[in-house]
XYZ file of C-alpha atoms in Angstrom:
456
model
C 33.842 154.289 79.106
C 32.363 156.117 82.151
C 35.795 157.007 85.131
C 33.157 155.685 87.333
C 32.563 152.281 85.718
C 33.343 149.569 88.619
C 34.653 147.509 85.496
C 37.381 150.211 84.839
C 38.615 149.754 88.107
C 38.678 145.814 88.571
C 39.786 145.929 85.555
C 42.745 147.364 86.311
C 42.919 145.887 90.020
C 42.901 142.276 88.000
C 45.637 143.332 86.099
C 48.072 144.733 88.816
C 47.773 141.436 91.015
C 48.311 139.182 88.441
C 51.697 141.722 87.899
C 52.055 141.724 91.606
C 52.064 137.641 91.924
C 54.083 137.836 88.111
C 56.784 139.825 89.912
C 56.748 137.583 93.008
C 56.851 134.447 91.852
C 58.895 135.163 89.539
C 61.644 136.911 91.712
C 61.548 139.661 89.091
C 62.821 142.198 91.640
C 65.797 139.927 92.122
C 66.215 138.402 88.524
C 64.895 141.469 86.416
C 65.998 144.519 88.448
C 65.533 146.910 85.129
C 62.962 145.508 84.265
C 60.801 145.199 87.486
C 61.109 148.721 87.411
C 58.287 149.271 84.578
C 56.210 146.396 86.073
C 55.675 147.737 89.193
C 54.240 151.116 87.230
C 51.281 149.544 85.227
C 48.502 150.466 87.019
C 49.137 153.340 86.189
C 49.419 153.038 82.475
C 46.150 151.174 82.838
C 45.221 154.823 84.521
C 46.343 157.109 81.568
C 44.393 154.376 79.335
C 41.685 154.688 80.865
C 41.450 158.679 80.929
C 42.200 158.033 76.609
C 39.464 156.044 76.950
C 37.020 159.221 77.802
C 38.415 161.146 74.969
C 38.975 158.159 72.327
C 35.475 155.829 71.072
C 37.983 153.044 70.676
C 37.807 150.515 73.773
C 40.887 151.873 76.168
C 40.664 147.940 77.767
C 41.502 145.618 75.254
C 44.913 147.954 74.626
C 45.374 147.412 78.324
C 44.752 143.711 77.796
C 47.435 143.507 75.198
C 50.053 145.763 77.683
C 50.060 143.056 79.745
C 49.975 140.342 77.883
C 53.196 141.739 76.559
C 54.027 142.839 79.557
C 54.021 138.767 80.604
C 55.109 137.734 77.524
C 58.280 139.641 77.196
C 59.389 138.795 81.388
C 59.101 135.541 80.484
C 61.328 135.185 77.678
C 63.779 137.178 79.679
C 63.454 134.323 81.991
C 63.251 131.067 79.261
C 65.491 128.844 80.916
C 63.274 129.080 84.464
C 61.525 126.270 84.059
C 58.745 127.899 86.343
C 58.411 130.760 84.229
C 57.803 128.103 80.801
C 54.360 126.285 82.711
C 53.519 129.814 83.369
C 53.134 130.938 80.343
C 51.401 127.769 78.925
C 48.945 129.042 81.304
C 48.851 131.769 80.901
C 48.540 132.338 77.293
C 44.569 130.404 76.499
C 43.245 132.245 78.777
C 44.912 135.450 77.442
C 44.107 134.452 74.201
C 40.303 134.057 74.591
C 39.960 136.918 77.375
C 41.263 139.118 74.008
C 38.905 136.918 71.865
C 36.240 138.064 73.916
C 36.999 141.728 73.984
C 37.925 142.260 70.438
C 34.548 140.586 69.750
C 31.941 141.951 71.728
C 32.708 145.352 70.604
C 33.955 144.751 66.837
C 30.416 142.361 66.449
C 28.147 142.414 69.555
C 25.244 140.922 67.417
C 27.170 137.570 67.096
C 28.987 137.266 70.187
C 25.470 138.396 72.232
C 24.588 135.277 69.780
C 27.206 132.905 71.161
C 28.009 134.217 74.125
C 27.500 130.264 75.761
C 29.877 129.087 73.969
C 32.207 132.031 74.269
C 31.013 131.789 78.344
C 32.203 128.210 78.125
C 35.643 128.524 76.586
C 36.128 131.131 79.024
C 34.843 128.586 81.601
C 38.212 126.060 80.455
C 40.749 128.722 79.435
C 40.864 129.771 83.524
C 40.668 125.844 84.185
C 43.173 125.256 82.457
C 45.369 128.313 84.187
C 44.402 127.468 87.521
C 45.477 124.346 86.874
C 48.821 124.710 85.187
C 49.285 128.033 87.653
C 49.763 124.731 90.595
C 51.966 122.769 88.376
C 54.309 126.126 87.836
C 53.938 126.541 91.806
C 54.438 123.058 92.132
C 58.458 123.299 90.115
C 59.014 126.456 91.931
C 58.867 124.748 94.729
C 61.045 121.858 92.918
C 63.363 123.841 92.049
C 63.793 125.999 95.321
C 64.133 122.270 97.461
C 66.846 121.437 94.343
C 68.476 124.992 95.066
C 68.579 124.113 99.242
C 70.545 121.262 98.228
C 72.952 121.984 96.329
C 73.531 125.519 98.174
C 74.188 122.582 101.264
C 76.093 120.963 98.738
C 77.936 124.008 97.948
C 78.733 124.403 101.962
C 79.842 120.903 102.387
C 82.423 121.626 99.616
C 83.321 124.317 101.326
C 83.376 122.359 104.712
C 85.864 119.851 102.626
C 88.160 122.764 100.524
C 88.777 124.422 103.752
C 89.797 120.733 105.559
C 91.599 120.021 102.600
C 93.580 122.742 102.956
C 94.291 122.864 106.392
C 95.566 119.201 106.042
C 97.080 119.900 102.668
C 99.069 122.885 105.380
C 99.621 119.790 107.308
C 100.982 118.041 104.933
C 103.444 120.712 104.363
C 104.442 120.703 107.713
C 104.684 117.452 108.072
C 106.794 117.221 104.352
C 108.894 119.921 105.627
C 109.553 117.552 109.643
C 110.028 114.392 106.553
C 112.550 116.213 104.531
C 114.524 117.533 107.710
C 114.712 114.009 109.384
C 115.599 113.117 105.881
C 118.557 114.703 105.526
C 119.446 113.542 109.177
C 119.550 110.369 108.039
C 121.017 110.447 104.858
C 124.504 109.556 106.308
C 122.689 106.869 107.702
C 121.514 105.132 104.752
C 124.768 105.381 103.004
C 126.099 103.259 105.433
C 123.469 100.549 105.097
C 123.637 100.888 101.667
C 126.826 98.719 101.639
C 125.338 95.909 103.749
C 121.646 96.448 101.991
C 121.879 93.079 99.599
C 123.291 90.627 102.399
C 120.363 92.221 105.181
C 117.735 90.990 102.263
C 118.782 88.067 101.675
C 119.242 86.911 105.250
C 115.287 88.360 105.988
C 113.839 86.066 102.666
C 110.781 85.965 104.174
C 109.539 88.685 106.126
C 107.003 86.690 108.726
C 110.333 84.707 109.905
C 110.853 87.676 112.491
C 107.733 86.912 114.095
C 107.612 83.845 113.851
C 110.721 83.662 115.893
C 109.488 86.421 118.494
C 106.390 83.003 119.039
C 108.965 80.105 119.513
C 110.614 82.727 122.644
C 107.390 83.385 123.675
C 107.111 79.393 123.660
C 110.704 78.429 125.223
C 109.234 81.174 128.287
C 106.840 77.726 128.830
C 109.632 75.207 129.707
C 111.949 78.489 131.630
C 108.907 79.191 133.603
C 109.086 74.895 134.442
C 112.543 74.783 135.257
C 111.954 77.690 137.632
C 109.479 76.778 139.551
C 110.671 73.082 140.310
C 114.172 74.554 140.662
C 112.714 76.326 143.773
C 110.654 73.551 145.338
C 113.117 71.090 145.001
C 115.381 73.697 147.512
C 112.872 73.499 150.188
C 112.681 69.509 149.449
C 116.438 69.963 150.157
C 115.621 72.174 153.497
C 113.141 69.888 155.066
C 115.336 66.874 154.378
C 118.480 69.039 155.963
C 116.395 69.862 158.567
C 115.000 65.884 159.198
C 118.610 64.989 159.441
C 119.638 67.524 161.814
C 116.855 65.039 164.192
C 117.670 63.260 166.619
C 114.912 61.117 165.526
C 115.253 61.006 162.458
C 111.360 59.736 160.624
C 113.728 57.234 156.932
C 110.263 57.331 155.212
C 110.185 60.896 155.279
C 113.082 61.301 153.856
C 112.824 58.867 151.400
C 109.840 60.512 150.482
C 111.373 63.887 150.465
C 114.285 62.212 147.991
C 111.551 60.873 146.063
C 110.130 63.812 145.117
C 113.723 65.647 144.988
C 114.214 62.846 141.985
C 110.969 63.921 139.761
C 111.697 66.785 139.903
C 115.097 67.434 138.634
C 113.542 64.525 136.372
C 111.263 67.400 135.273
C 114.107 70.631 135.010
C 115.811 68.183 132.736
C 112.632 67.178 130.925
C 112.094 70.785 130.171
C 115.147 72.078 130.184
C 115.827 69.501 127.422
C 112.411 70.728 125.799
C 113.834 74.618 125.713
C 117.505 73.834 124.386
C 115.821 71.261 121.634
C 113.919 74.978 120.560
C 116.481 76.749 120.076
C 118.422 74.380 118.236
C 115.650 74.377 116.279
C 115.484 78.101 115.777
C 118.988 78.237 114.961
C 118.687 75.652 112.361
C 116.161 77.504 110.831
C 117.697 81.184 110.836
C 120.970 80.427 109.216
C 122.332 82.252 106.145
C 121.784 79.977 102.942
C 125.380 78.089 101.740
C 123.791 78.509 98.147
C 124.619 75.096 97.487
C 122.013 72.967 96.569
C 121.625 69.389 98.286
C 119.242 66.301 98.345
C 116.698 66.802 100.507
C 114.129 64.551 101.388
C 110.901 67.590 100.805
C 108.509 65.637 102.584
C 110.150 65.911 105.596
C 111.124 69.291 104.552
C 107.244 70.216 104.804
C 106.420 68.561 107.329
C 109.170 70.315 109.648
C 108.049 74.240 107.987
C 104.724 73.597 108.603
C 104.689 72.377 112.456
C 107.471 75.589 112.988
C 104.758 78.374 111.454
C 102.359 76.545 113.105
C 103.976 76.785 116.766
C 104.783 80.145 115.839
C 102.037 81.197 115.495
C 100.201 79.417 117.929
C 102.963 81.049 120.409
C 100.854 83.854 120.009
C 97.867 82.828 119.836
C 96.942 80.432 122.360
C 93.288 80.338 121.765
C 94.224 79.939 117.831
C 93.591 75.886 116.756
C 93.389 74.429 112.957
C 93.728 71.287 111.632
C 96.616 70.430 109.860
C 96.626 67.597 106.502
C 99.509 66.453 105.087
C 98.993 64.138 101.847
C 102.854 63.686 101.363
C 104.137 61.508 98.354
C 106.299 58.530 99.620
C 107.378 57.710 96.204
C 109.275 61.438 95.489
C 112.154 60.548 97.532
C 115.277 62.980 97.587
C 114.672 66.361 95.428
C 118.266 68.843 94.809
C 117.752 71.807 96.266
C 118.851 74.041 98.560
C 117.226 73.152 101.163
C 117.631 76.717 103.664
C 115.789 78.916 100.406
C 113.082 76.460 100.016
C 112.049 76.448 103.919
C 111.909 79.631 103.941
C 109.789 79.694 100.818
C 107.322 76.850 102.405
C 107.614 78.761 105.645
C 106.273 81.998 104.630
C 103.354 79.899 102.346
C 102.425 78.318 105.848
C 102.936 81.408 107.655
C 100.593 83.191 104.811
C 97.903 80.117 104.871
C 97.851 79.917 109.027
C 96.925 84.046 108.893
C 94.142 84.003 106.814
C 92.608 81.291 108.742
C 92.861 82.829 111.792
C 90.859 85.941 110.155
C 88.390 84.190 108.817
C 87.786 82.569 112.328
C 88.329 85.878 113.794
C 85.181 87.269 112.014
C 82.892 84.752 112.759
C 80.851 84.389 109.783
C 80.554 80.732 109.455
C 78.829 78.933 112.658
C 81.210 75.720 112.737
C 84.392 77.176 110.506
C 87.703 75.088 110.813
C 90.536 77.039 110.191
C 92.127 73.690 107.739
C 96.020 73.890 106.138
C 96.977 71.007 103.890
C 100.382 70.890 102.403
C 100.628 67.481 99.619
C 103.457 66.845 97.290
C 103.354 64.777 94.358
C 105.934 63.788 91.181
C 104.447 65.142 88.352
C 106.210 64.757 84.225
C 109.695 64.715 85.971
C 108.632 67.592 88.667
C 108.181 67.280 92.505
C 104.637 69.673 93.263
C 104.041 71.324 96.181
C 101.119 72.283 96.910
C 99.684 74.703 100.249
C 96.013 75.243 100.344
C 93.526 76.681 103.187
C 89.983 77.624 103.818
C 90.436 80.842 105.246
C 89.693 84.634 103.840
C 90.629 83.925 100.021
C 92.620 86.873 97.572
C 90.739 88.895 95.470
C 91.147 88.545 91.964
C 91.764 91.933 91.434
C 94.717 91.494 94.017
C 95.992 88.070 93.327
C 97.276 89.812 89.771
C 99.631 91.711 91.759
C 100.688 89.229 94.763
C 104.292 88.648 93.561
C 105.149 92.036 92.705
C 107.510 93.422 95.596
C 106.475 95.271 98.531
C 102.864 95.013 98.001
C 100.816 93.276 100.636
C 97.439 92.682 101.606
C 98.292 92.656 105.576
C 97.441 95.901 107.181
C 99.965 98.206 108.000
C 102.796 97.029 110.217
C 101.634 93.377 109.475
C 103.709 92.687 106.638
C 106.281 94.049 104.257
C 105.721 93.025 101.060
C 108.698 91.136 100.188
C 108.074 87.530 101.366
C 106.463 86.201 98.655
C 108.182 88.580 95.851
C 111.519 87.016 97.295
C 109.508 83.554 96.831
C 108.480 83.271 93.870
C 112.351 84.556 93.075
C 113.909 81.653 95.028
C 111.662 78.827 93.113
C 111.635 80.412 89.746
C 115.505 82.376 89.242
C 117.133 79.956 91.876
C 116.043 77.026 91.778
C 113.791 76.934 87.935
C 110.722 76.268 89.243
C 107.318 77.755 89.155
C 105.388 79.278 91.740
C 101.736 80.804 90.792
C 98.313 81.171 92.709
C 94.848 80.683 92.744
C 92.379 81.829 94.586
C 88.206 82.637 95.454
C 88.028 85.355 98.437
C 86.155 83.782 100.676
C 86.613 80.252 99.989
C 90.693 79.992 99.998
C 94.300 79.924 98.745
C 96.069 76.957 96.958
C 99.619 77.888 96.599
C 101.289 74.980 94.184
C 105.550 75.175 93.736
C 106.764 73.122 90.535
C 110.741 71.908 91.663
C 113.041 70.044 88.246
C 112.685 66.249 89.773
């Protein structure tokens, strides 16, 4: 091998280029820093072997190729978990085998090589195509991995931000907890005093919605009071006009009669609206009085109808825009039932209030064109039991929630709109207080039906 033989320098240049590409592609400077130092000196090994080739007759180029191939295989074996590295080995393997086989055949069997050089060249061409194809595949794999790594780093950064927020929230929670603990210590004395009246308070507030209903009816009282005030002011003006007319020397008797007629009508209206306000107050007092705990023969149909109207007008007092269809299907042969009317009234009031709330929420969503809120109450006698059914076509209750609907303090309403005690107390009143049953059937998005059975 001659020093001036261009093939030697070309071989060293190609090998150095391949190793350089391999180092950059596999990032050996970062992944294998110790081995990367030797890869940098591969070209020096070629020069040494080329110099030895001038002294010894053995072909130095084959040895150099073997060293290059060993370096590549060893490098990839160290990075076997790196998928593009395995693909690169698959690309280089056939090409390296053909290259070494070709050089060995050329030096060891030159006649056979010359006789079959076309086949060898074809094999070399196929090996080059194979090499380039899998190099492209490895490059695409590396791009995909780099993209995935970038996304992973973004995810880690997001996690870091979330962790920082979490730590900040934990600090705020700890700070808030300390404040709550301090407030708790301040309230302990008050809690001790309230425990003595706790049972009485729960009993008197069996319906969590009763307070809201009372507030709504109180707003309803404002309407007749406004009429009373307005007609009173107008009546005072009429009396002033009448007094002025009577003081005149030429009195207009027709005008006086007209003023007296207007005054009489105003007084009648004042009396009418005053009576209306009085009836509302009496109704409030009657429905909010404490239970006596004594059973009475009660007309269940009348009781149900009364509380249905009360619940509806209570909601209307708070939401003037709300309207609903009330359907009653009473069994007139039911007769009077032995019950505690105040307690059963509270149960019915809770069911009605929940039904109106459900249809109101569905109406607010506005998802169904032509939707008409409807609440239905029906009674019947079956198997010596009085059966009361309260149905609505409101939002319905999810199946997972139905199993927990009678648990204390469980509510599907937003915070501040329900205590979670209404249905729990209603269930206890019906089952424990009256030996009956309270069941619920619901389909989300279609409506809910509560069924009460009482011994008749």
